[in-house]
Coordinates of C-alpha atoms in Angstrom, one line a residue:
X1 CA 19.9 33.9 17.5
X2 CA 23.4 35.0 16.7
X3 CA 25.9 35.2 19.3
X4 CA 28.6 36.6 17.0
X5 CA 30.4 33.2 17.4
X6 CA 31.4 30.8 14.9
X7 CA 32.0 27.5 17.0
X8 CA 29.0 25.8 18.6
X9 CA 29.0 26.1 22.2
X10 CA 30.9 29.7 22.1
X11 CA 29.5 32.4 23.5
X12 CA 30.5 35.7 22.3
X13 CA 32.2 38.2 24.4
X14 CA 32.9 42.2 24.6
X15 CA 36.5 42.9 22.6
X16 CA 39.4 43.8 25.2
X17 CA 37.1 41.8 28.2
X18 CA 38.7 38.4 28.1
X19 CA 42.2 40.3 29.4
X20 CA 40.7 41.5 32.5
X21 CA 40.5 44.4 31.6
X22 CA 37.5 46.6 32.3
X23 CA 38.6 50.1 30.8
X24 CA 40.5 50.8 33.9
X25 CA 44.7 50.6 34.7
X26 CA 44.6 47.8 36.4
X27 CA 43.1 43.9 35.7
X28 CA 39.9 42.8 37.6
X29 CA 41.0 40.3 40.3
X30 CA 38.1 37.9 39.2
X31 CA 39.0 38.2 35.3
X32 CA 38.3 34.5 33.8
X33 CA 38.5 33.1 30.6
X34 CA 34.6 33.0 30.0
X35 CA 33.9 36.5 31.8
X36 CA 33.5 38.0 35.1
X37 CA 34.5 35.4 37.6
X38 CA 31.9 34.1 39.6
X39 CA 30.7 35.5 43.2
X40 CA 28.8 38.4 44.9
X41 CA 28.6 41.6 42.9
X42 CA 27.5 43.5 45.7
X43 CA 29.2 46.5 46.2
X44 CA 32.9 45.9 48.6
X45 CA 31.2 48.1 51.6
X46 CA 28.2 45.5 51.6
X47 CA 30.4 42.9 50.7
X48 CA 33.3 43.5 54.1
X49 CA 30.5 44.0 56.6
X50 CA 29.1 40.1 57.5
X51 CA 25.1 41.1 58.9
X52 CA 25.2 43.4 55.8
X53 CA 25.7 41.3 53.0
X54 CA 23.9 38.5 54.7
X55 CA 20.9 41.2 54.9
X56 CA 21.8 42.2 51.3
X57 CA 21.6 38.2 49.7
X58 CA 18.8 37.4 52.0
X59 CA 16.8 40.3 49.7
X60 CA 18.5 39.5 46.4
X61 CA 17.1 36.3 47.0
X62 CA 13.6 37.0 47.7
X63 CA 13.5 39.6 44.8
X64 CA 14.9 36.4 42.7
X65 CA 12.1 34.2 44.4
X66 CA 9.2 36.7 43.3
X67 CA 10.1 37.2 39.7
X68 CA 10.7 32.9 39.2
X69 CA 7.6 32.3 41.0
X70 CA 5.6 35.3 38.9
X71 CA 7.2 33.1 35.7
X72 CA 6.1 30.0 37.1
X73 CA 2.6 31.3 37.5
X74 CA 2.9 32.8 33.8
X75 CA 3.8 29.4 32.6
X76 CA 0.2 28.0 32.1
X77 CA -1.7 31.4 32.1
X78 CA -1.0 34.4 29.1
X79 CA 2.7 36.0 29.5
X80 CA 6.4 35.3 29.4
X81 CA 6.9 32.6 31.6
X82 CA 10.0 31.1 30.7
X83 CA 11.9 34.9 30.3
X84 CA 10.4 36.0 33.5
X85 CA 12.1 32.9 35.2
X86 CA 15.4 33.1 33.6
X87 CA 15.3 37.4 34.3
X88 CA 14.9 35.6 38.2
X89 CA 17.7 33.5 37.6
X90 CA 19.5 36.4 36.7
X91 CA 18.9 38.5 39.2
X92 CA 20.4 35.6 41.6
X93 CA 23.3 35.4 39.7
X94 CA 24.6 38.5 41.0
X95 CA 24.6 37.1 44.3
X96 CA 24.9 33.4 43.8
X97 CA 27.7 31.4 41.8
X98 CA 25.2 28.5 41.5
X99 CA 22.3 30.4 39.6
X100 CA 25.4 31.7 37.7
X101 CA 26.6 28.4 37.1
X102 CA 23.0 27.6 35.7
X103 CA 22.6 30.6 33.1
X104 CA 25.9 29.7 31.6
X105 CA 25.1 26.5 31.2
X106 CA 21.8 27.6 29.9
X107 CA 23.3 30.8 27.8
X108 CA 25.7 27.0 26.3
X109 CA 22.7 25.0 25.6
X110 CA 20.7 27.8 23.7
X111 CA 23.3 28.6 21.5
X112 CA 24.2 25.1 20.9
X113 CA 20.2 24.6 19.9
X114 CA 20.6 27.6 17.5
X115 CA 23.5 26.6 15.7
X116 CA 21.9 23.3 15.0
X117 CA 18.3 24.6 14.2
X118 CA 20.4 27.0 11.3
X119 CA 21.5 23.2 9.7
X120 CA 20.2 23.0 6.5
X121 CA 19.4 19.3 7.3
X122 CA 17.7 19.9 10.3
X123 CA 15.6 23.1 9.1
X124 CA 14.4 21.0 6.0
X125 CA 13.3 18.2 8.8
X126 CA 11.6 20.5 10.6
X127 CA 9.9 22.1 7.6
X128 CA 8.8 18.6 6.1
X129 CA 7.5 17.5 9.5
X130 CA 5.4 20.5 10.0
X131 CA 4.0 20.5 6.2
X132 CA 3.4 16.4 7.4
X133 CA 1.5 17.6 10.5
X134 CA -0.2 20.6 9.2
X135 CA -1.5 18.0 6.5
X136 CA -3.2 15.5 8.8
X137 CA -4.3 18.2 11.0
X138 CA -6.4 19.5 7.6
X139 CA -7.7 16.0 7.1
X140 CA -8.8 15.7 10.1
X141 CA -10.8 19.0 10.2
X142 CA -12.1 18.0 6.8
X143 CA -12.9 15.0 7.7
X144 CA -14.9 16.6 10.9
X145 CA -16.6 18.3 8.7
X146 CA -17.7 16.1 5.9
X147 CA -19.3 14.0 8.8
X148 CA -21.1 17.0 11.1
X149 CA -20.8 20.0 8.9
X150 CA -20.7 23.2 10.5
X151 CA -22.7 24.2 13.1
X152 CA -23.1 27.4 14.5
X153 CA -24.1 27.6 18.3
X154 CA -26.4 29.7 18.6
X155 CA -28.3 27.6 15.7
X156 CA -28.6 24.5 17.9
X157 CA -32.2 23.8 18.3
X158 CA -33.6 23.8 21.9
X159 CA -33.6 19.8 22.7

């Protein structure tokens, strides 16, 4: 995964972004260091009348609520699980500086594991443990089969 950063724990950003600065004359008001400040993104009509962003959250958050509950369902049966959860996650995001808070540290702790799985040290452990495993898992199945041989199911004689 390359993040187009050189220091563990960075995460890269768009050129002319950090500034607050988002093509237009004047500077965002929630510029940060890491980004876009944290808070609602709902549009500012939404955002100065009270029942309508209420209304507007409430159904950010159940839209978020379906897609992590389809990934938790995906989790033990075929499809994406974990993506479909964190797309949830980022769909509340827009609309909640806790979930926000989550996929940065997330976005932080997934760039930190691919800078140290790109160690040479650590890639030649993980080779030499899977070449390990992938050995015993062979003797194992030989072993199987030296003892039962192979048997075919629909070659097992009525009992």
């Amino acid at each position: 995964m390359n993040t187009g950063s050189d220091e563990p724990g960075e995460v890269a950003m768009v050129p002319g972004r950090a500034d607050g600065v988002d093509g237009m004359d004047e500077p965002r008001p929630d510029a940060t260091d890491s980004g876009r400040g944290l808070g609602s993104r709902a549009p500012e009509y939404v955002k100065a009348r009270r029942a309508l962003h209420l209304s507007w959250q409430v159904g950010v958050f159940v839209v978020g609520l379906a897609v992590v509950g389809a990934g938790v369902v995906m989790l033990p049966l075929p499809g994406p699980g974990w993506v479909v959860i964190f797309g949830g996650m980022a769909i509340w995001a827009t609309e909640f500086v806790w979930a926000q808070l989550v996929l940065r540290w997330t976005k932080r702790k997934v760039t930190e594991a691919a800078q140290r799985a790109l160690d040479p040290k650590v890639r030649r452990r993980n080779i030499t443990l899977t070449v390990v495993g992938l050995v015993v898992v062979a003797a194992l199945v030989g072993v199987y089969l030296w003892k039962f041989g192979v048997v075919m199911p629909w070659k097992i004689k009525d009992q």
